[in-house]
Amino acid sequence: MDVITIGDAMVSMQPQTKGPMRFVNAFDRKAGGAEFNLAIGCARLGLRTMWISRLGNDEFGRFIRNFARGEGVDTSQVKLVDGYPTSVQFKEVYEGGGGRTFYYRSNSPTVTLTEEAIDASIFKGGRVLHITGVFMALDKEKNVPLVKKAIRLAKDQGLLISLDPNIRLKLWRKEEAREALLDILPEVDLLLAGMEEAEILFDSVDADVIFEKCSRFELTSVVLKDGGNGSTGWENGEKVIAPPVKAPSVVDTVGAGDGFDAGYLYGWLQGWSLEKRLHVSNTIGSMVVGVSGDNEGLPYLEDVLIKLGEKEFIER
Ligand code: KDG
């Protein structure tokens, strides 16, 4: 596998109209979840990707597993479990693409995913293990040790460890997130953090201060994602500022960070320069926000190449 990730996924109820959810009468049933989106994004770019999870043994669980399979994601470590309904989220989307999410996932089927299920054979031949704070937050007593075990087994087999803090304050408090994420940071190689998350972790919004604070860890690469303002990366003492890529339209910003990460991991695995990785990731983020849904806008490699002007777009 090129990329292995662990996490929950939910049925995602996407509103058909914008504005406060109490006035929304119709939703489209889609699927979402940070690590699930990342897996789809990587698979669409052509990476061999595995998503480790647990879903309810119900219609929604089958829908999500089939969706991942249809995208070419390896679901051999996804099990459908009895007694735990598949999680659900309802989204509220405003004009401009922002919004809020309401989770119904307090007893996610991933509570049944225990350390015993994570063994060395999963990581054999793997290249990157991607972890996010969402899975850790869902059940921190169980999932933080599970993530630590996965990191240890993955590192033993030479995988690179990538972390997106993906801090969801509906799932844990800032202090809890900070403590757990800083605790695993010494084992991480690539840190891909949103600006607000970096502020929670490092008490600063100044990229230079954040990079300086990161220098005490053994991080190979640190990336600060700043949405419509672009991104900044730091590697081997070099800082690269990547200007934003203008999105033709912004209809739903959810999933842009996962698309960014997928592009970054793809570029990393291709051996691209930091500058190119950041530019391609910004480009993918700008493509994701133009489509409604958490992962529908994640592009295929061909779409990215067309967007970058490296491939001709043939309309008909
Ligand atoms: O990163 C996007 C995800 O956040 C979204 O698809 C679902 O809110 C979600 C989550 O926490 O996984």
Coordinates of C-alpha atoms and ligand atoms in Angstrom, one line a residue:
M1 CA 0.0 0.0 0.0
D2 CA 1.1 3.6 -0.7
V3 CA -1.1 5.1 2.0
I4 CA -2.8 3.5 5.0
T5 CA -5.2 5.4 7.2
I6 CA -7.5 4.7 10.1
G7 CA -10.8 6.3 10.9
D8 CA -14.6 6.6 11.1
A9 CA -16.9 7.5 8.3
M10 CA -20.5 8.7 8.4
V11 CA -23.5 9.0 6.3
S12 CA -23.4 12.7 5.5
M13 CA -26.7 14.5 5.1
Q14 CA -26.0 17.3 2.6
P15 CA -28.6 20.1 2.7
Q16 CA -30.4 20.9 -0.6
T17 CA -30.8 24.5 0.5
K18 CA -28.4 26.9 2.2
G19 CA -28.8 28.5 5.5
P20 CA -29.8 27.5 9.1
M21 CA -30.4 23.7 9.3
R22 CA -33.7 24.2 11.2
F23 CA -35.2 25.5 7.9
V24 CA -33.7 22.8 5.7
N25 CA -36.3 20.2 4.7
A26 CA -34.4 18.1 2.2
F27 CA -31.0 16.5 2.3
D28 CA -29.0 14.3 -0.1
R29 CA -27.5 11.2 1.5
K30 CA -23.8 11.2 0.9
A31 CA -20.8 9.9 2.9
G32 CA -18.0 11.7 4.7
G33 CA -15.3 11.4 7.3
A34 CA -11.8 12.9 7.3
E35 CA -9.8 9.7 6.9
F36 CA -12.3 8.2 4.5
N37 CA -12.1 11.3 2.3
L38 CA -8.3 11.2 2.4
A39 CA -8.4 7.6 1.3
I40 CA -10.7 8.4 -1.6
G41 CA -8.6 11.4 -2.5
C42 CA -5.4 9.3 -2.6
A43 CA -7.1 6.5 -4.6
R44 CA -8.4 9.0 -7.2
L45 CA -4.8 10.2 -7.6
G46 CA -3.8 6.6 -8.3
L47 CA -2.2 5.7 -5.0
R48 CA -2.8 2.2 -3.5
T49 CA -4.8 3.1 -0.4
M50 CA -6.1 1.2 2.6
W51 CA -8.7 2.5 5.0
I52 CA -9.0 0.7 8.3
S53 CA -12.4 1.1 10.0
R54 CA -15.6 -0.3 11.5
L55 CA -19.1 0.5 10.2
G56 CA -22.5 -0.6 11.4
N57 CA -23.8 -3.9 10.1
D58 CA -26.6 -1.9 8.4
E59 CA -27.7 -0.3 5.1
F60 CA -25.6 2.8 5.7
G61 CA -22.6 0.7 6.6
R62 CA -22.9 -1.3 3.4
F63 CA -23.4 1.9 1.4
I64 CA -20.2 3.5 2.8
R65 CA -18.1 0.3 2.4
N66 CA -19.3 -0.1 -1.2
F67 CA -18.6 3.6 -1.9
A68 CA -15.0 3.2 -0.7
R69 CA -14.6 -0.1 -2.7
G70 CA -16.0 1.6 -5.8
E71 CA -13.3 4.2 -5.4
G72 CA -10.7 1.5 -5.4
V73 CA -9.9 1.9 -1.7
D74 CA -8.7 -1.4 0.0
T75 CA -11.4 -2.2 2.6
S76 CA -10.0 -5.5 3.7
Q77 CA -9.7 -4.0 7.2
V78 CA -13.2 -2.5 7.3
K79 CA -15.6 -4.7 9.2
L80 CA -19.4 -4.3 9.6
V81 CA -20.3 -4.8 13.3
D82 CA -23.6 -5.5 15.0
G83 CA -25.0 -3.3 17.8
Y84 CA -23.4 0.0 16.6
P85 CA -25.4 1.9 14.0
T86 CA -23.3 3.7 11.4
S87 CA -22.6 7.3 12.3
V88 CA -24.4 10.2 10.7
Q89 CA -23.7 13.9 10.2
F90 CA -26.0 16.6 9.1
K91 CA -24.4 19.6 7.4
E92 CA -25.5 23.2 7.3
V93 CA -24.0 25.1 4.4
Y94 CA -24.0 28.9 4.0
E95 CA -23.6 31.2 1.1
G96 CA -19.8 31.3 0.5
G97 CA -19.3 27.6 1.2
G98 CA -18.8 27.6 5.0
G99 CA -21.1 26.0 7.5
R100 CA -21.5 23.8 10.5
T101 CA -21.7 20.1 11.1
F102 CA -23.9 18.3 13.5
Y103 CA -22.6 14.8 14.5
Y104 CA -24.6 11.8 15.5
R105 CA -21.6 9.7 16.2
S106 CA -21.1 9.4 20.0
N107 CA -21.2 5.6 19.8
S108 CA -19.5 5.2 16.5
P109 CA -18.9 1.6 15.3
T110 CA -15.2 2.4 15.5
V111 CA -15.5 2.0 19.3
T112 CA -15.2 -1.7 18.5
L113 CA -11.9 -1.2 16.6
T114 CA -9.4 -2.3 19.2
E115 CA -5.6 -2.5 19.4
E116 CA -5.7 -6.2 18.8
A117 CA -7.0 -5.6 15.3
I118 CA -3.8 -3.6 14.4
D119 CA -1.0 -6.0 13.6
A120 CA 2.3 -5.7 11.8
S121 CA 1.0 -7.6 8.7
I122 CA -1.2 -4.6 7.8
F123 CA 1.9 -2.4 7.3
K124 CA 4.0 -4.8 5.3
G125 CA 5.2 -3.2 2.1
G126 CA 3.4 0.1 3.1
R127 CA 4.8 3.6 2.5
V128 CA 2.8 6.1 4.5
L129 CA 0.6 5.9 7.5
H130 CA -1.7 8.8 7.8
I131 CA -3.3 9.6 11.1
T132 CA -5.8 12.4 12.0
G133 CA -7.1 13.8 15.2
V134 CA -10.7 13.0 14.4
F135 CA -10.2 9.3 15.0
M136 CA -8.2 10.0 18.2
A137 CA -10.9 12.4 19.5
L138 CA -13.7 9.9 19.0
D139 CA -12.6 7.7 21.9
K140 CA -9.3 9.1 23.2
E141 CA -8.8 6.5 26.0
K142 CA -8.8 3.7 23.4
N143 CA -7.8 5.4 20.1
V144 CA -4.7 7.2 21.3
P145 CA -3.0 4.0 22.4
L146 CA -4.2 2.3 19.2
V147 CA -2.7 5.1 17.1
K148 CA 0.5 4.8 19.0
K149 CA 0.6 1.1 18.4
A150 CA -0.1 1.6 14.7
I151 CA 2.7 4.2 14.4
R152 CA 5.1 1.9 16.2
L153 CA 4.3 -1.0 13.9
A154 CA 4.4 1.2 10.8
K155 CA 7.7 2.8 11.8
D156 CA 9.2 -0.6 12.4
Q157 CA 8.5 -1.4 8.7
G158 CA 9.9 1.9 7.5
L159 CA 6.6 3.7 6.8
L160 CA 6.5 7.5 6.9
I161 CA 4.1 8.9 9.5
S162 CA 1.8 11.7 8.4
L163 CA -0.4 13.6 10.8
D164 CA -3.3 16.0 10.1
P165 CA -4.4 17.3 13.6
N166 CA -8.0 17.8 12.1
I167 CA -9.1 19.2 15.5
R168 CA -12.9 19.0 15.8
L169 CA -13.9 20.9 18.9
K170 CA -17.3 19.2 19.0
L171 CA -15.3 16.0 19.7
W172 CA -12.8 17.1 22.3
R173 CA -11.5 20.2 24.1
K174 CA -8.6 22.2 22.9
E175 CA -6.4 21.1 25.9
E176 CA -7.2 17.4 25.3
A177 CA -6.4 17.7 21.6
R178 CA -3.2 19.6 22.3
E179 CA -2.0 17.1 24.9
A180 CA -2.7 14.0 22.8
L181 CA -1.4 15.4 19.5
L182 CA 1.8 16.9 21.0
D183 CA 2.3 13.5 22.6
I184 CA 2.5 11.7 19.3
L185 CA 4.4 14.5 17.4
P186 CA 7.9 13.1 18.2
E187 CA 6.9 10.0 16.1
V188 CA 5.6 12.0 13.2
D189 CA 7.4 12.8 9.9
L190 CA 4.9 15.0 8.1
L191 CA 2.7 17.5 9.9
L192 CA -0.1 18.9 7.8
A193 CA -2.0 21.4 10.0
G194 CA -4.7 24.0 9.4
M195 CA -3.6 27.4 10.7
E196 CA -6.2 27.3 13.5
E197 CA -5.0 23.9 14.6
A198 CA -1.4 25.0 14.6
E199 CA -2.5 27.9 16.9
I200 CA -4.0 25.4 19.3
L201 CA -0.9 23.3 19.2
F202 CA 1.8 26.0 19.3
D203 CA 0.1 29.1 20.6
S204 CA 1.0 31.2 17.6
V205 CA -0.3 32.1 14.2
D206 CA 3.1 33.2 13.1
A207 CA 4.5 30.6 10.7
D208 CA 8.1 31.3 11.7
V209 CA 7.3 30.9 15.4
I210 CA 5.5 27.7 14.6
F211 CA 8.3 26.3 12.5
E212 CA 10.8 27.2 15.2
K213 CA 8.7 25.4 17.8
C214 CA 8.5 22.4 15.4
S215 CA 12.2 22.2 15.2
R216 CA 12.4 20.4 18.5
F217 CA 10.7 17.5 17.0
E218 CA 12.1 15.2 14.3
L219 CA 9.6 16.4 11.6
T220 CA 10.8 16.1 8.1
S221 CA 8.2 18.5 6.8
V222 CA 5.7 20.9 8.3
V223 CA 2.9 22.4 6.3
L224 CA 0.5 25.1 7.4
K225 CA -2.8 25.1 5.4
D226 CA -4.5 28.5 5.3
G227 CA -7.5 27.9 3.1
G228 CA -8.0 30.7 0.6
N229 CA -4.7 32.3 1.7
G230 CA -2.6 29.4 0.4
S231 CA -0.1 27.4 2.4
T232 CA 3.4 27.6 3.8
G233 CA 5.8 24.7 4.2
W234 CA 9.0 24.1 6.0
E235 CA 11.6 21.4 5.2
N236 CA 15.3 21.1 5.9
G237 CA 15.3 24.6 7.3
E238 CA 13.8 26.0 4.1
K239 CA 10.5 27.9 4.2
V240 CA 8.3 28.0 1.1
I241 CA 5.2 30.2 0.8
A242 CA 2.7 28.8 -1.8
P243 CA 0.2 31.4 -2.9
P244 CA -3.5 30.5 -3.1
V245 CA -4.9 29.0 -6.2
K246 CA -8.2 30.8 -6.9
A247 CA -11.2 28.6 -6.8
P248 CA -13.6 29.3 -9.7
S249 CA -16.5 28.9 -7.2
V250 CA -16.8 28.0 -3.5
V251 CA -19.9 26.0 -2.7
D252 CA -18.7 23.7 0.1
T253 CA -15.4 24.0 1.9
V254 CA -15.7 20.6 3.8
G255 CA -13.1 18.1 2.5
A256 CA -10.7 20.7 1.1
G257 CA -8.1 19.9 3.8
D258 CA -8.3 16.2 3.1
G259 CA -7.8 16.9 -0.6
F260 CA -4.8 19.0 0.2
D261 CA -3.3 16.2 2.2
A262 CA -4.0 13.6 -0.5
G263 CA -2.2 15.9 -3.0
Y264 CA 0.7 16.4 -0.6
L265 CA 1.2 12.7 0.0
Y266 CA 1.0 12.0 -3.7
G267 CA 3.6 14.6 -4.4
W268 CA 5.8 13.3 -1.6
L269 CA 5.6 9.8 -3.0
Q270 CA 6.5 11.1 -6.4
G271 CA 9.6 12.9 -5.0
W272 CA 8.3 16.3 -5.9
S273 CA 9.9 19.5 -4.5
L274 CA 8.2 21.2 -1.5
E275 CA 7.1 24.0 -3.8
K276 CA 5.4 21.7 -6.3
R277 CA 3.8 19.7 -3.5
L278 CA 2.3 22.8 -2.0
H279 CA 1.1 24.2 -5.3
V280 CA -0.5 20.9 -6.3
S281 CA -2.2 20.6 -2.9
N282 CA -3.5 24.2 -3.0
T283 CA -4.8 23.4 -6.5
I284 CA -6.6 20.3 -5.3
G285 CA -8.1 22.2 -2.3
S286 CA -9.4 24.8 -4.8
M287 CA -11.0 22.1 -6.8
V288 CA -12.7 20.4 -3.8
V289 CA -14.5 23.6 -2.7
G290 CA -16.2 23.9 -6.0
V291 CA -18.3 20.8 -5.5
S292 CA -21.0 20.1 -2.9
G293 CA -20.2 17.1 -0.6
D294 CA -17.3 16.1 1.5
N295 CA -15.4 14.1 -1.2
E296 CA -17.2 14.5 -4.5
G297 CA -14.8 17.3 -5.5
L298 CA -11.7 15.3 -4.9
P299 CA -10.0 15.1 -8.3
Y300 CA -8.6 12.3 -10.4
L301 CA -5.0 12.7 -11.4
E302 CA -6.0 13.6 -14.9
D303 CA -8.2 16.5 -13.6
V304 CA -5.3 17.8 -11.7
L305 CA -3.0 17.7 -14.6
I306 CA -5.6 19.5 -16.8
K307 CA -5.9 22.2 -14.0
L308 CA -2.2 22.5 -13.9
G309 CA -2.1 23.0 -17.6
E310 CA 0.0 19.8 -18.1
K311 CA -2.7 18.0 -20.0
E312 CA -5.1 19.2 -22.6
F313 CA -8.8 19.5 -21.7
I314 CA -11.0 18.1 -24.5
E315 CA -14.6 19.0 -24.0
R316 CA -16.2 17.0 -26.7
Ligands
KDG1 O1 -12.4 16.8 6.8 C1 -13.7 16.6 6.4 C2 -14.4 15.9 7.5 O2 -14.4 16.6 8.6 C3 -15.9 15.6 7.1 O3 -16.0 14.8 6.0 C4 -16.5 14.8 8.2 O4 -16.6 16.3 10.0 C5 -16.2 15.3 9.6 C6 -15.3 14.5 10.4 O5 -15.0 14.9 11.5 O6 -14.8 13.5 10.0

